[in-house]
C-alpha positions as a Python dict, from the first residue, in 0.01 Angstrom:
ca = {
    (1, 'A'): (0, 0, 0),
    (2, 'T'): (273, 230, 100),
    (3, 'K'): (431, 212, -242),
    (4, 'L'): (85, 308, -427),
    (5, 'N'): (175, 633, -277),
    (6, 'M'): (479, 693, -486),
    (7, 'P'): (477, 985, -742),
    (8, 'D'): (575, 738, -997),
    (9, 'Y'): (213, 536, -944),
    (10, 'K'): (-9, 829, -945),
    (11, 'D'): (-324, 715, -1162),
    (12, 'M'): (-198, 380, -1190),
    (13, 'K'): (-377, 90, -1168),
    (14, 'A'): (-268, -125, -817),
    (15, 'E'): (-189, -435, -965),
    (16, 'D'): (57, -263, -1233),
    (17, 'A'): (197, -40, -979),
    (18, 'V'): (268, -388, -742),
    (19, 'Q'): (409, -523, -1080),
    (20, 'D'): (642, -257, -1162),
    (21, 'F'): (793, -224, -810),
    (22, 'K'): (879, -590, -800),
    (23, 'I'): (1056, -523, -1118),
    (24, 'R'): (1251, -252, -940),
    (25, 'I'): (1322, -457, -623),
    (26, 'S'): (1514, -721, -884),
    (27, 'K'): (1694, -458, -1068),
    (28, 'Y'): (1799, -303, -723),
    (29, 'A'): (1914, -648, -604),
    (30, 'Q'): (2133, -680, -882),
    (31, 'V'): (2358, -367, -846),
    (32, 'Y'): (2291, -329, -447),
    (33, 'E'): (2614, -289, -224),
    (34, 'S'): (2607, -261, 124),
    (35, 'L'): (2831, -14, 327),
    (36, 'G'): (3041, -186, 575),
    (37, 'D'): (3417, -250, 641),
    (38, 'P'): (3559, -113, 283),
    (39, 'D'): (3369, 237, 329),
    (40, 'K'): (3506, 305, 679),
    (41, 'G'): (3685, 623, 549),
    (42, 'F'): (3369, 785, 442),
    (43, 'S'): (3108, 959, 663),
    (44, 'W'): (2779, 788, 650),
    (45, 'I'): (2455, 701, 826),
    (46, 'K'): (2296, 323, 733),
    (47, 'T'): (1929, 237, 867),
    (48, 'V'): (1864, -162, 889),
    (49, 'D'): (1473, -306, 885),
    (50, 'G'): (1321, 68, 892),
    (51, 'G'): (1511, 225, 1188),
    (52, 'Q'): (1521, -107, 1408),
    (53, 'Q'): (1958, -58, 1378),
    (54, 'V'): (2135, 231, 1312),
    (55, 'V'): (2506, 263, 1198),
    (56, 'L'): (2699, 560, 1210),
    (57, 'N'): (3026, 608, 1061),
    (58, 'K'): (3248, 924, 1112),
    (59, 'I'): (3000, 1145, 1194),
    (60, 'F'): (3141, 1509, 1323),
    (61, 'G'): (3005, 1831, 1349),
    (62, 'Y'): (2681, 1989, 1451),
    (63, 'L'): (2470, 1918, 1134),
    (64, 'P'): (2583, 1584, 1067),
    (65, 'G'): (2473, 1532, 1462),
    (66, 'R'): (2122, 1660, 1405),
    (67, 'I'): (2104, 1491, 1063),
    (68, 'A'): (2196, 1164, 1265),
    (69, 'S'): (1962, 1218, 1567),
    (70, 'F'): (1698, 1293, 1290),
    (71, 'V'): (1726, 973, 1103),
    (72, 'M'): (1733, 785, 1458),
    (73, 'N'): (1397, 928, 1538),
    (74, 'L'): (1225, 800, 1207),
    (75, 'H'): (1004, 513, 1174),
    (76, 'T'): (695, 386, 937),
    (77, 'I'): (460, 277, 1149),
    (78, 'P'): (133, 506, 1091),
    (79, 'K'): (52, 737, 1346),
    (80, 'Q'): (-167, 1055, 1446),
    (81, 'I'): (-98, 1399, 1506),
    (82, 'Y'): (-370, 1629, 1628),
    (83, 'L'): (-318, 1990, 1608),
    (84, 'T'): (-552, 2259, 1760),
    (85, 'R'): (-545, 2628, 1883),
    (86, 'H'): (-627, 2714, 2220),
    (87, 'G'): (-957, 2849, 2292),
    (88, 'Q'): (-1036, 3252, 2267),
    (89, 'S'): (-839, 3401, 2515),
    (90, 'E'): (-910, 3759, 2712),
    (91, 'Y'): (-650, 3876, 2484),
    (92, 'N'): (-805, 3765, 2154),
    (93, 'L'): (-1127, 3943, 2266),
    (94, 'T'): (-942, 4252, 2318),
    (95, 'Q'): (-738, 4227, 1977),
    (96, 'K'): (-416, 4218, 2183),
    (97, 'I'): (-100, 4005, 2077),
    (98, 'G'): (107, 3797, 2312),
    (99, 'G'): (54, 3797, 2695),
    (100, 'D'): (-32, 3511, 2903),
    (101, 'S'): (-431, 3581, 2948),
    (102, 'S'): (-688, 3321, 3017),
    (103, 'L'): (-970, 3157, 2857),
    (104, 'T'): (-1300, 3342, 2789),
    (105, 'P'): (-1628, 3185, 2834),
    (106, 'H'): (-1643, 3102, 2477),
    (107, 'G'): (-1286, 2954, 2511),
    (108, 'K'): (-1391, 2775, 2817),
    (109, 'E'): (-1706, 2617, 2590),
    (110, 'Y'): (-1450, 2522, 2321),
    (111, 'A'): (-1198, 2342, 2587),
    (112, 'T'): (-1510, 2141, 2699),
    (113, 'A'): (-1585, 2025, 2311),
    (114, 'L'): (-1210, 1957, 2258),
    (115, 'A'): (-1242, 1719, 2574),
    (116, 'N'): (-1537, 1542, 2475),
    (117, 'F'): (-1406, 1480, 2107),
    (118, 'V'): (-1089, 1361, 2270),
    (119, 'H'): (-1261, 1115, 2486),
    (120, 'E'): (-1521, 982, 2203),
    (121, 'N'): (-1264, 948, 1968),
    (122, 'V'): (-911, 974, 2028),
    (123, 'L'): (-847, 763, 2341),
    (124, 'A'): (-1149, 519, 2300),
    (125, 'K'): (-943, 408, 2013),
    (126, 'H'): (-571, 486, 2103),
    (127, 'P'): (-560, 467, 2502),
    (128, 'R'): (-173, 565, 2511),
    (129, 'S'): (-221, 881, 2317),
    (130, 'R'): (-62, 1201, 2449),
    (131, 'L'): (-120, 1574, 2551),
    (132, 'W'): (105, 1846, 2497),
    (133, 'T'): (69, 2212, 2541),
    (134, 'S'): (297, 2559, 2605),
    (135, 'T'): (357, 2683, 2904),
    (136, 'L'): (120, 2973, 2853),
    (137, 'K'): (-212, 2949, 3060),
    (138, 'R'): (-443, 2973, 2772),
    (139, 'T'): (-326, 2658, 2626),
    (140, 'I'): (-321, 2449, 2941),
    (141, 'E'): (-678, 2613, 3057),
    (142, 'T'): (-786, 2461, 2682),
    (143, 'G'): (-658, 2076, 2779),
    (144, 'S'): (-810, 2083, 3153),
    (145, 'H'): (-1100, 1906, 3061),
    (146, 'I'): (-948, 1614, 2912),
    (147, 'R'): (-909, 1312, 3180),
    (148, 'H'): (-611, 1172, 3267),
    (149, 'D'): (-722, 837, 3364),
    (150, 'T'): (-473, 557, 3470),
    (151, 'V'): (-538, 243, 3277),
    (152, 'E'): (-321, -91, 3185),
    (153, 'V'): (-143, -128, 2842),
    (154, 'D'): (56, -408, 2790),
    (155, 'G'): (41, -513, 3141),
    (156, 'K'): (165, -211, 3275),
    (157, 'P'): (-28, 125, 3420),
    (158, 'W'): (-40, 402, 3218),
    (159, 'I'): (-159, 772, 3270),
    (160, 'Q'): (-398, 869, 2950),
    (161, 'M'): (-314, 1228, 2836),
    (162, 'R'): (-60, 1329, 3094),
    (163, 'P'): (8, 1697, 3015),
    (164, 'R'): (381, 1764, 2880),
    (165, 'R'): (413, 2145, 2883),
    (166, 'W'): (654, 2256, 2599),
    (167, 'H'): (840, 2615, 2627),
    (168, 'A'): (925, 2547, 2250),
    (169, 'L'): (522, 2567, 2213),
    (170, 'D'): (521, 2915, 2321),
    (171, 'E'): (374, 3161, 2060),
    (172, 'I'): (613, 3393, 1904),
    (173, 'H'): (762, 3661, 2098),
    (174, 'A'): (606, 4002, 2004),
    (175, 'G'): (899, 4176, 2188),
    (176, 'I'): (812, 4567, 2250),
    (177, 'F'): (480, 4503, 2089),
    (178, 'D'): (335, 4230, 2354),
    (179, 'G'): (4, 4330, 2492),
    (180, 'L'): (-74, 4576, 2253),
    (181, 'T'): (-313, 4553, 1928),
    (182, 'Y'): (-179, 4568, 1537),
    (183, 'A'): (-397, 4882, 1550),
    (184, 'Q'): (-166, 5022, 1823),
    (185, 'I'): (140, 4913, 1661),
    (186, 'E'): (78, 5050, 1316),
    (187, 'E'): (-11, 5392, 1486),
    (188, 'E'): (262, 5393, 1744),
    (189, 'D'): (549, 5230, 1474),
    (190, 'P'): (433, 5217, 1129),
    (191, 'E'): (804, 5160, 985),
    (192, 'E'): (780, 4823, 1167),
    (193, 'F'): (428, 4766, 1110),
    (194, 'A'): (518, 4783, 722),
    (195, 'M'): (833, 4604, 762),
    (196, 'R'): (644, 4298, 905),
    (197, 'K'): (365, 4302, 631),
    (198, 'K'): (641, 4315, 376),
    (199, 'D'): (827, 4019, 497),
    (200, 'K'): (611, 3827, 770),
    (201, 'L'): (865, 3516, 734),
    (202, 'A'): (1174, 3700, 823),
    (203, 'Y'): (1078, 3998, 1043),
    (204, 'R'): (1136, 3998, 1402),
    (205, 'Y'): (969, 4187, 1678),
    (206, 'P'): (1208, 4437, 1820),
    (207, 'R'): (1355, 4223, 2134),
    (208, 'G'): (1100, 3947, 2012),
    (209, 'E'): (1140, 3664, 1772),
    (210, 'S'): (1032, 3603, 1421),
    (211, 'Y'): (906, 3296, 1216),
    (212, 'L'): (1270, 3191, 1117),
    (213, 'D'): (1335, 3186, 1498),
    (214, 'V'): (1050, 3009, 1586),
    (215, 'F'): (1167, 2737, 1305),
    (216, 'Q'): (1498, 2686, 1500),
    (217, 'R'): (1305, 2702, 1842),
    (218, 'L'): (1063, 2377, 1692),
    (219, 'D'): (1365, 2142, 1609),
    (220, 'T'): (1315, 1924, 1900),
    (221, 'I'): (959, 1920, 1875),
    (222, 'I'): (964, 1780, 1532),
    (223, 'H'): (1224, 1528, 1624),
    (224, 'E'): (991, 1434, 1905),
    (225, 'L'): (672, 1410, 1702),
    (226, 'E'): (880, 1226, 1435),
    (227, 'R'): (980, 977, 1711),
    (228, 'Q'): (639, 905, 1899),
    (229, 'R'): (461, 568, 1780),
    (230, 'D'): (144, 700, 1980),
    (231, 'P'): (-144, 964, 1875),
    (232, 'V'): (-41, 1318, 2001),
    (233, 'L'): (-253, 1613, 2056),
    (234, 'V'): (-95, 1952, 2058),
    (235, 'I'): (-276, 2252, 2199),
    (236, 'A'): (-88, 2543, 2085),
    (237, 'H'): (-98, 2879, 1915),
    (238, 'Q'): (-136, 3003, 1581),
    (239, 'G'): (205, 3089, 1451),
    (240, 'I'): (346, 2763, 1606),
    (241, 'L'): (83, 2545, 1448),
    (242, 'R'): (143, 2715, 1129),
    (243, 'I'): (521, 2610, 1115),
    (244, 'L'): (409, 2234, 1202),
    (245, 'Y'): (122, 2200, 990),
    (246, 'G'): (353, 2324, 705),
    (247, 'Y'): (617, 2081, 792),
    (248, 'F'): (392, 1765, 775),
    (249, 'M'): (195, 1917, 522),
    (250, 'W'): (497, 1981, 268),
    (251, 'N'): (285, 1850, -32),
    (252, 'E'): (49, 2159, 1),
    (253, 'V'): (275, 2430, 155),
    (254, 'K'): (513, 2447, -82),
    (255, 'Q'): (782, 2698, 61),
    (256, 'R'): (844, 2779, 385),
    (257, 'E'): (748, 3158, 311),
    (258, 'D'): (392, 3037, 265),
    (259, 'C'): (380, 2914, 654),
    (260, 'P'): (286, 3241, 781),
    (261, 'H'): (-7, 3263, 568),
    (262, 'V'): (-157, 2912, 650),
    (263, 'S'): (-517, 2968, 796),
    (264, 'F'): (-544, 2809, 1113),
    (265, 'P'): (-912, 2907, 1279),
    (266, 'L'): (-1001, 2894, 1630),
    (267, 'N'): (-1258, 2613, 1755),
    (268, 'T'): (-1085, 2366, 1483),
    (269, 'I'): (-885, 2061, 1514),
    (270, 'K'): (-660, 1931, 1214),
    (271, 'C'): (-633, 1558, 1221),
    (272, 'L'): (-269, 1477, 1071),
    (273, 'K'): (-175, 1099, 899),
    (274, 'P'): (169, 1126, 794),
    (275, 'H'): (274, 868, 523),
    (276, 'A'): (585, 784, 335),
    (277, 'Y'): (521, 995, 79),
    (278, 'G'): (318, 1317, 197),
    (279, 'C'): (69, 1356, 479),
    (280, 'S'): (-340, 1368, 470),
    (281, 'C'): (-527, 1612, 695),
    (282, 'E'): (-922, 1646, 767),
    (283, 'S'): (-1013, 1938, 954),
    (284, 'L'): (-1331, 1942, 1217),
    (285, 'C'): (-1472, 2224, 1362),
    (286, 'L'): (-1591, 2106, 1716),
    (287, 'L'): (-1782, 2445, 1814),
    (288, 'F'): (-2002, 2625, 1555),
    (289, 'T'): (-2116, 2899, 1801),
    (290, 'T'): (-1948, 3207, 1629),
    (291, 'P'): (-1660, 3348, 1857),
    (292, 'G'): (-1680, 3686, 1699),
    (293, 'E'): (-1338, 3861, 1578),
    (294, 'D'): (-1048, 3614, 1719),
    (295, 'G'): (-853, 3907, 1809),
    (296, 'Q'): (-522, 4019, 1661),
    (297, 'T'): (-657, 4088, 1335),
    (298, 'E'): (-423, 4308, 1169),
    (299, 'P'): (-544, 4663, 989),
    (300, 'R'): (-597, 4597, 614),
    (301, 'A'): (-336, 4290, 596),
    (302, 'P'): (-430, 4068, 356),
    (303, 'D'): (-305, 3775, 568),
    (304, 'P'): (-482, 3559, 808),
    (305, 'P'): (-478, 3727, 1153),
    (306, 'S'): (-257, 3675, 1465),
    (307, 'H'): (86, 3577, 1438),
}
């Protein structure tokens, strides 16, 4: 089934694709040479049986080390990743960016709807599912109604959806503009506002962060998500989720410049299913009550709201 997703076999009948791939394997076998002692003078990484064994040879330096770490976290076991924004926050309601505000009554309503979805559609099928949030109150509160029952899995006790809080999942730091609305930023510092609007990817808030900075910050999160065998629910912030979505949905988000413009509305959960040649996504709205403006909408900006 995995090979049927190869771009080479697009629009090809399944039986024809299988036959062609068997021919490929026979051709590969005729010329295949395994890395071993004769190749010790070169730098290489060899994986055996889908990552059951990983052999590193002459791997030195930061970048080769990161590549080795990444390869060791890869596997071919199907998994699901659920991405959702926190519920509507008090700062959303007043259209301020950043901060560490709590949820509004509407945001708490979404927290309840999210918990119901998790209990009925995730934990019921996958008791070992995991919960990740940022360290900010609005994401923690959004996951607060999800149960953490202790169950027995493979003969051992397991705490379902035990919360794990990551600083790396915190929203893009808005620096000196933290706590302001975009209308205030445009009025008080129109030059900075114009610079950000011109290049949202590379723009760095004064004393804050840019999307490129957050790409680096999320490196650990990406490695951990690749490593997981169990479903993971990530409750985070729009800027963060745009990057994670762009990484997994590379067949849709073609360029990294597109990441800051990915739409990630409130009250919605995106169910990602990575596979060998891409990733599928199903978006579900869990709360149909209109929240009003989701806050942080930029005046006259063509791109979606928030960071």
